[in-house]
Amino acid sequence: MKIKFEKTSIKKINSDAYLFLCFEDKKLFQEELNIISNLLKCKISKVSLEDFKGKENQTVLIYSEKQRIILSGLGLSKDLTLEKIRRATARGVKKANSLRIKRIALEILQDQTLDKVEMEDVSRAQTISSILALYNFDKYYTKKQSKETTSIKEIILFSQYNSLAKYSKEIESGIKTGAIIGNATNLARDLGNEPSNIIYPESLADFVVEKSSKSKYSVEILDKKQLTEIGMNGVLEVAKGSKREARFIILKYSGGAENEKPYVLVGKGVTFDSGGISIKPAAGMALMKVDMGGGAAVVGVFEAVSKLGLNLNVIGLIPCVENMPGGNSFKPGDVIKAYNGMTIEVDNTDAEGRLILADALSYASNYNPEVVIDMATLTGASIIAIGNVASIIMGNDQSLINDLIKAGMQTHDRVWQLPLWDDYDKMIDSEIADVRNTGKTRQAGTILGGMFLKRFIGKFPWAHIDIAATAMRDSESDYDPKNATGSGVRLVTQFLKNVDMMRSSAKN
Ligand code: BES
Ligand code: ZN
Ligand code: ZN
């Protein structure tokens, strides 16, 4: 899909439909209608306005003599947020898509008070939400059913105000970065939605190698033999019950100076989580193909960061396994020696994510990292705690956590913090090994996941993002689809973008 800015004249736009965002405030609403009537030389019928008053969640399609006009409501101007712009845009482009048209002209939201920074943010937000809203995973339909495919091929952003031309540089930059981040998120969604007979550790590793050959980062893969040599037993033990061998994917992006410490991103790569011997119930198990959502998010962030050309060094670590029951499976009661030499009592084979992350987080210290951030679909308890509107963040460095919370608010790929107090430590003490992979009761399930990981991170600043609540959905929302959502990509890309900006302004 192409997205461009038409800065000269609306007359030059060749589109099948126009999409305008409208405020609910009476005066602004009327002004917008006047502008639309003038611009498109048409009259908007009274009866259409009985159904549409610019309220949030309202979207209407109007036909003039020659055009299709879609109006999408923003609510009251005093309550305007970037997220409301994203949602109104998403609803409008989805409406247009349902008409099976190819080209849509999309009005950039502009009230005269926005400055140039905000215009870049607005055009980026509208670009991202359009790309996310039009996402479809339709490759396995042999007959292309019209409702399953995306018809829109081109979005032309425009403004009714000539004054906006002075911000065209910022708007074009917003569109460019928005397209990079939107497409990177959709890539993570694709990886999540791929069934586990297509994406398993080896094929995921092959995919990332292939992707890197067209991008500005490099990839190294550790296979079973190499993992055995270096003692990555958390990864190897979880993988044992599956016919599919484990892989460990290492991504490297060198945008900073050679001697600069890297930002290390770790992603849980369980390509299917059956629970293993502690097997999960059948209902909903299919969604466990998205249990590599953290790994997929790391790949998405690498695509975005390398295309944005950030001046940072970034390392990605994705331990990949399939968690299956079988004659060779690891079992409750087993003791595993992790990569850093610590011993783990396995109480429940369904708490497998933390076992592979224990190895990956210990491995991260080899890079002397600036910070370590892990993303993992780690606990069902996080969904109970917060619902599917945000991920949960924990860690050992409050300033890193604050920066991630801020990036989450900017992108609406949000995180909210839970504590990692020492009080919780005894809940994962083991009678046979250094640590146990579950608590003795169901209390504090998400926190105990974090407490467990904390034992493997050492002294480096670290944040753990439990994306179980956000990485997969059972229903669609404005720009989030059913199934894999690609959560974490926008969050961590924005975080790194902010770091990059702070560093470059400190240099100047
Ligand atoms: N992959 C699951 C967590 C999950 C659940 C992600 C639902 C997305 C949706 C994880 O491996 C798991 O099974 N965790 C257990 C931990 C428990 C045994 C301590 C859980 O949440 O029940
Ligand atoms: Zn599990
Ligand atoms: Zn899992």
PDB file of N, CA, C and O in Angstrom, residues 384-413:
ATOM      1  N   ILE A 384      -5.601 -11.303  33.610  1.00  0.00           N
ATOM      2  CA  ILE A 384      -6.553 -11.144  34.719  1.00  0.00           C
ATOM      3  C   ILE A 384      -6.295  -9.807  35.412  1.00  0.00           C
ATOM      4  O   ILE A 384      -7.217  -9.079  35.777  1.00  0.00           O
ATOM      5  N   ALA A 385      -5.008  -9.476  35.560  1.00  0.00           N
ATOM      6  CA  ALA A 385      -4.651  -8.261  36.302  1.00  0.00           C
ATOM      7  C   ALA A 385      -5.086  -6.995  35.583  1.00  0.00           C
ATOM      8  O   ALA A 385      -5.615  -6.078  36.194  1.00  0.00           O
ATOM      9  N   ILE A 386      -4.876  -6.933  34.275  1.00  0.00           N
ATOM     10  CA  ILE A 386      -4.991  -5.616  33.616  1.00  0.00           C
ATOM     11  C   ILE A 386      -5.910  -5.619  32.392  1.00  0.00           C
ATOM     12  O   ILE A 386      -6.244  -4.571  31.869  1.00  0.00           O
ATOM     13  N   GLY A 387      -6.352  -6.809  31.972  1.00  0.00           N
ATOM     14  CA  GLY A 387      -7.189  -6.867  30.770  1.00  0.00           C
ATOM     15  C   GLY A 387      -6.344  -6.634  29.532  1.00  0.00           C
ATOM     16  O   GLY A 387      -5.128  -6.443  29.630  1.00  0.00           O
ATOM     17  N   ASN A 388      -6.993  -6.618  28.350  1.00  0.00           N
ATOM     18  CA  ASN A 388      -6.168  -6.565  27.138  1.00  0.00           C
ATOM     19  C   ASN A 388      -5.839  -5.147  26.669  1.00  0.00           C
ATOM     20  O   ASN A 388      -5.531  -4.935  25.512  1.00  0.00           O
ATOM     21  N   VAL A 389      -5.871  -4.169  27.576  1.00  0.00           N
ATOM     22  CA  VAL A 389      -5.603  -2.796  27.146  1.00  0.00           C
ATOM     23  C   VAL A 389      -4.151  -2.343  27.358  1.00  0.00           C
ATOM     24  O   VAL A 389      -3.765  -1.279  26.883  1.00  0.00           O
ATOM     25  N   ALA A 390      -3.358  -3.136  28.053  1.00  0.00           N
ATOM     26  CA  ALA A 390      -1.961  -2.747  28.262  1.00  0.00           C
ATOM     27  C   ALA A 390      -1.137  -3.978  28.615  1.00  0.00           C
ATOM     28  O   ALA A 390      -1.676  -5.000  29.041  1.00  0.00           O
ATOM     29  N   SER A 391       0.174  -3.858  28.424  1.00  0.00           N
ATOM     30  CA  SER A 391       1.101  -4.898  28.875  1.00  0.00           C
ATOM     31  C   SER A 391       1.574  -4.529  30.276  1.00  0.00           C
ATOM     32  O   SER A 391       1.373  -3.403  30.724  1.00  0.00           O
ATOM     33  N   ILE A 392       2.225  -5.473  30.934  1.00  0.00           N
ATOM     34  CA  ILE A 392       2.724  -5.186  32.278  1.00  0.00           C
ATOM     35  C   ILE A 392       4.242  -5.089  32.258  1.00  0.00           C
ATOM     36  O   ILE A 392       4.915  -5.886  31.602  1.00  0.00           O
ATOM     37  N   ILE A 393       4.742  -4.073  32.949  1.00  0.00           N
ATOM     38  CA  ILE A 393       6.189  -3.869  32.990  1.00  0.00           C
ATOM     39  C   ILE A 393       6.716  -4.014  34.420  1.00  0.00           C
ATOM     40  O   ILE A 393       6.036  -3.633  35.379  1.00  0.00           O
ATOM     41  N   MET A 394       7.887  -4.614  34.540  1.00  0.00           N
ATOM     42  CA  MET A 394       8.572  -4.752  35.828  1.00  0.00           C
ATOM     43  C   MET A 394      10.061  -4.593  35.533  1.00  0.00           C
ATOM     44  O   MET A 394      10.454  -4.672  34.375  1.00  0.00           O
ATOM     45  N   GLY A 395      10.865  -4.435  36.589  1.00  0.00           N
ATOM     46  CA  GLY A 395      12.290  -4.341  36.311  1.00  0.00           C
ATOM     47  C   GLY A 395      13.076  -3.858  37.499  1.00  0.00           C
ATOM     48  O   GLY A 395      12.533  -3.705  38.601  1.00  0.00           O
ATOM     49  N   ASN A 396      14.378  -3.603  37.256  1.00  0.00           N
ATOM     50  CA  ASN A 396      15.263  -3.233  38.363  1.00  0.00           C
ATOM     51  C   ASN A 396      15.775  -1.801  38.215  1.00  0.00           C
ATOM     52  O   ASN A 396      16.686  -1.393  38.912  1.00  0.00           O
ATOM     53  N   ASP A 397      15.202  -1.034  37.281  1.00  0.00           N
ATOM     54  CA  ASP A 397      15.723   0.306  37.015  1.00  0.00           C
ATOM     55  C   ASP A 397      14.544   1.239  36.711  1.00  0.00           C
ATOM     56  O   ASP A 397      13.955   1.176  35.633  1.00  0.00           O
ATOM     57  N   GLN A 398      14.212   2.096  37.693  1.00  0.00           N
ATOM     58  CA  GLN A 398      12.986   2.884  37.569  1.00  0.00           C
ATOM     59  C   GLN A 398      13.056   3.879  36.416  1.00  0.00           C
ATOM     60  O   GLN A 398      12.046   4.137  35.762  1.00  0.00           O
ATOM     61  N   SER A 399      14.248   4.382  36.133  1.00  0.00           N
ATOM     62  CA  SER A 399      14.290   5.391  35.071  1.00  0.00           C
ATOM     63  C   SER A 399      14.049   4.723  33.700  1.00  0.00           C
ATOM     64  O   SER A 399      13.348   5.273  32.841  1.00  0.00           O
ATOM     65  N   LEU A 400      14.576   3.524  33.516  1.00  0.00           N
ATOM     66  CA  LEU A 400      14.285   2.768  32.281  1.00  0.00           C
ATOM     67  C   LEU A 400      12.785   2.474  32.178  1.00  0.00           C
ATOM     68  O   LEU A 400      12.164   2.647  31.116  1.00  0.00           O
ATOM     69  N   ILE A 401      12.195   2.046  33.297  1.00  0.00           N
ATOM     70  CA  ILE A 401      10.762   1.737  33.298  1.00  0.00           C
ATOM     71  C   ILE A 401       9.953   2.996  32.966  1.00  0.00           C
ATOM     72  O   ILE A 401       9.037   2.956  32.138  1.00  0.00           O
ATOM     73  N   ASN A 402      10.335   4.124  33.580  1.00  0.00           N
ATOM     74  CA  ASN A 402       9.613   5.374  33.295  1.00  0.00           C
ATOM     75  C   ASN A 402       9.691   5.743  31.818  1.00  0.00           C
ATOM     76  O   ASN A 402       8.714   6.194  31.220  1.00  0.00           O
ATOM     77  N   ASP A 403      10.880   5.551  31.229  1.00  0.00           N
ATOM     78  CA  ASP A 403      11.037   5.876  29.807  1.00  0.00           C
ATOM     79  C   ASP A 403      10.147   4.978  28.946  1.00  0.00           C
ATOM     80  O   ASP A 403       9.603   5.411  27.922  1.00  0.00           O
ATOM     81  N   LEU A 404      10.023   3.718  29.333  1.00  0.00           N
ATOM     82  CA  LEU A 404       9.169   2.803  28.561  1.00  0.00           C
ATOM     83  C   LEU A 404       7.686   3.137  28.760  1.00  0.00           C
ATOM     84  O   LEU A 404       6.897   3.067  27.817  1.00  0.00           O
ATOM     85  N   ILE A 405       7.321   3.520  29.992  1.00  0.00           N
ATOM     86  CA  ILE A 405       5.916   3.919  30.228  1.00  0.00           C
ATOM     87  C   ILE A 405       5.591   5.125  29.338  1.00  0.00           C
ATOM     88  O   ILE A 405       4.539   5.179  28.699  1.00  0.00           O
ATOM     89  N   LYS A 406       6.542   6.061  29.269  1.00  0.00           N
ATOM     90  CA  LYS A 406       6.321   7.259  28.445  1.00  0.00           C
ATOM     91  C   LYS A 406       6.161   6.884  26.960  1.00  0.00           C
ATOM     92  O   LYS A 406       5.232   7.353  26.283  1.00  0.00           O
ATOM     93  N   ALA A 407       7.054   6.010  26.467  1.00  0.00           N
ATOM     94  CA  ALA A 407       6.955   5.591  25.059  1.00  0.00           C
ATOM     95  C   ALA A 407       5.621   4.881  24.811  1.00  0.00           C
ATOM     96  O   ALA A 407       5.023   5.005  23.740  1.00  0.00           O
ATOM     97  N   GLY A 408       5.145   4.155  25.808  1.00  0.00           N
ATOM     98  CA  GLY A 408       3.855   3.472  25.693  1.00  0.00           C
ATOM     99  C   GLY A 408       2.707   4.457  25.589  1.00  0.00           C
ATOM    100  O   GLY A 408       1.766   4.270  24.811  1.00  0.00           O
ATOM    101  N   MET A 409       2.778   5.530  26.357  1.00  0.00           N
ATOM    102  CA  MET A 409       1.730   6.549  26.299  1.00  0.00           C
ATOM    103  C   MET A 409       1.763   7.268  24.948  1.00  0.00           C
ATOM    104  O   MET A 409       0.725   7.591  24.383  1.00  0.00           O
ATOM    105  N   GLN A 410       2.981   7.514  24.431  1.00  0.00           N
ATOM    106  CA  GLN A 410       3.090   8.205  23.140  1.00  0.00           C
ATOM    107  C   GLN A 410       2.466   7.384  22.008  1.00  0.00           C
ATOM    108  O   GLN A 410       1.862   7.930  21.098  1.00  0.00           O
ATOM    109  N   THR A 411       2.656   6.065  22.056  1.00  0.00           N
ATOM    110  CA  THR A 411       2.229   5.206  20.948  1.00  0.00           C
ATOM    111  C   THR A 411       0.910   4.499  21.219  1.00  0.00           C
ATOM    112  O   THR A 411       0.343   3.882  20.336  1.00  0.00           O
ATOM    113  N   HIS A 412       0.443   4.569  22.443  1.00  0.00           N
ATOM    114  CA  HIS A 412      -0.722   3.811  22.921  1.00  0.00           C
ATOM    115  C   HIS A 412      -0.463   2.296  22.913  1.00  0.00           C
ATOM    116  O   HIS A 412      -1.389   1.498  22.995  1.00  0.00           O
ATOM    117  N   ASP A 413       0.792   1.900  22.797  1.00  0.00           N
ATOM    118  CA  ASP A 413       1.181   0.497  22.988  1.00  0.00           C
ATOM    119  C   ASP A 413       1.657   0.489  24.449  1.00  0.00           C
ATOM    120  O   ASP A 413       2.839   0.506  24.734  1.00  0.00           O
TER     121      ASP A 413
END
